[in-house]
Short mmCIF file of C-alpha atoms in Angstrom, two decimals:
data_model
loop_
_atom_site.label_atom_id
_atom_site.label_comp_id
_atom_site.label_asym_id
_atom_site.label_seq_id
_atom_site.Cartn_x
_atom_site.Cartn_y
_atom_site.Cartn_z
CA MET A 229 -15.23 14.60 -37.24
CA ASP A 230 -14.72 10.84 -37.37
CA GLN A 231 -13.76 9.26 -34.02
CA GLN A 232 -11.36 6.36 -33.77
CA TRP A 233 -12.62 3.64 -31.41
CA PRO A 234 -10.49 0.79 -30.04
CA GLU A 235 -13.15 -1.68 -31.19
CA GLY A 236 -12.85 -0.52 -34.81
CA SER A 237 -15.35 1.00 -37.16
CA ASN A 238 -18.22 -1.13 -35.86
CA ALA A 239 -17.99 0.33 -32.34
CA ASP A 240 -21.14 1.49 -30.62
CA PRO A 241 -20.51 4.86 -28.89
CA ASP A 242 -23.54 4.43 -26.63
CA ALA A 243 -22.33 1.03 -25.41
CA ALA A 244 -18.87 2.47 -24.75
CA ARG A 245 -20.40 5.34 -22.79
CA GLU A 246 -22.51 2.91 -20.74
CA ARG A 247 -19.42 0.81 -19.95
CA TYR A 248 -17.53 3.95 -18.93
CA ASN A 249 -20.38 5.13 -16.67
CA ALA A 250 -20.68 1.69 -15.06
CA ASP A 251 -16.92 1.54 -14.46
CA MET A 252 -16.90 5.04 -12.93
CA GLN A 253 -19.83 4.17 -10.69
CA ALA A 254 -18.05 1.04 -9.46
CA SER A 255 -14.84 3.00 -8.87
CA ARG A 256 -16.64 5.69 -6.89
CA GLY A 257 -18.45 3.06 -4.85
CA ALA A 258 -15.14 1.41 -3.99
CA MET A 259 -13.73 4.77 -2.87
CA ARG A 260 -16.79 5.45 -0.71
CA ASN A 261 -16.37 2.06 0.96
CA LEU A 262 -12.68 2.71 1.51
CA PHE A 263 -13.35 5.97 3.34
CA ARG A 264 -16.51 4.88 5.15
CA VAL A 265 -15.78 5.10 8.87
CA GLU A 266 -17.92 4.26 11.86
CA LEU A 267 -17.98 6.52 14.93
CA PRO A 268 -16.41 3.99 17.37
CA VAL A 269 -13.40 3.69 15.05
CA ALA A 270 -13.01 7.48 15.10
CA HIS A 271 -13.18 7.37 18.91
CA MET A 272 -10.32 4.87 18.87
CA GLY A 273 -8.33 7.19 16.59
CA LEU A 274 -8.87 10.05 19.04
CA ALA A 275 -7.77 7.85 21.95
CA ILE A 276 -4.63 6.75 20.08
CA THR A 277 -3.85 10.37 19.22
CA ILE A 278 -4.20 11.46 22.85
CA ILE A 279 -2.08 8.56 24.11
CA ALA A 280 0.60 9.22 21.48
CA SER A 281 0.66 12.95 22.26
CA VAL A 282 1.02 12.33 25.98
CA PHE A 283 3.66 9.65 25.43
CA VAL A 284 5.71 11.86 23.11
CA GLY A 285 5.27 14.77 25.52
CA VAL A 286 6.65 12.70 28.41
CA VAL A 287 9.45 10.94 26.53
CA TRP A 288 10.76 13.78 24.33
CA SER A 289 9.39 17.17 25.30
CA PRO A 290 6.00 18.62 26.17
CA SER A 291 6.16 20.98 23.20
CA THR A 292 6.45 18.03 20.80
CA GLY A 293 3.35 16.45 22.31
CA VAL A 294 1.49 19.75 21.96
CA ILE A 295 2.60 20.01 18.32
CA ILE A 296 1.16 16.57 17.58
CA GLY A 297 -2.12 17.39 19.31
CA GLY A 298 -2.23 20.79 17.62
CA ALA A 299 -1.69 19.24 14.20
CA PHE A 300 -4.72 17.00 14.67
CA ALA A 301 -6.74 19.94 16.03
CA ALA A 302 -5.80 21.98 12.95
CA LEU A 303 -6.76 19.08 10.68
CA PHE A 304 -10.13 18.88 12.46
CA VAL A 305 -10.74 22.61 11.97
CA VAL A 306 -9.85 22.40 8.27
CA ALA A 307 -12.11 19.35 7.82
CA LEU A 308 -14.91 21.17 9.65
CA VAL A 309 -14.60 24.20 7.39
CA VAL A 310 -14.65 21.95 4.32
CA ALA A 311 -17.72 20.12 5.63
CA LEU A 312 -19.48 23.43 6.25
CA LEU A 313 -18.58 24.68 2.78
CA ALA A 314 -19.85 21.41 1.30
CA GLY A 315 -23.27 22.04 2.80
CA SER A 316 -23.28 20.04 6.03
CA ARG A 317 -24.64 21.88 9.05
CA GLY A 318 -24.48 21.46 12.82
CA ARG A 319 -23.82 18.01 14.16
CA ASP A 320 -23.50 16.50 10.70
CA ALA A 321 -20.58 18.80 9.88
CA VAL A 322 -18.86 18.08 13.20
CA ARG A 323 -19.41 14.33 12.79
CA ALA A 324 -18.00 14.37 9.24
CA ALA A 325 -14.92 16.34 10.34
CA TYR A 326 -14.43 14.05 13.34
CA LYS A 327 -14.65 10.91 11.22
CA PHE A 328 -12.25 12.39 8.65
CA THR A 329 -9.71 13.46 11.29
CA PHE A 330 -9.66 10.32 13.39
CA GLY A 331 -11.06 7.67 11.05
CA TRP A 332 -7.55 6.50 10.13
CA ALA A 333 -7.74 4.12 13.09
CA ASP A 334 -9.79 1.81 10.87
CA TRP A 335 -6.60 1.11 8.91
CA ILE A 336 -4.64 -0.04 11.98
CA THR A 337 -7.31 -1.93 13.92
CA PRO A 338 -8.20 -5.50 13.02
#
């Protein structure tokens, strides 16, 4: 089967594959940097979540505050299960789930 290349008939399939692999590696590196979270940032996310849950519980109703806290607790449990299924064990799994659940604070802090 004859492949059609955007560069024409003089295209080098190996060079195209190398460019593709380099582009994918750069893209994956950018995604890793986007989701890389430090532990103090996750602590801030937990603090913001607690403050928001208490505030909503006082202003609207206690059940609404519990729902917000419960949603984050459920997200943590799901992230922990995924981390365990991915092969992390012990503290590493808990740390990965914690960073995933509360690492969003990196997007709102300067």
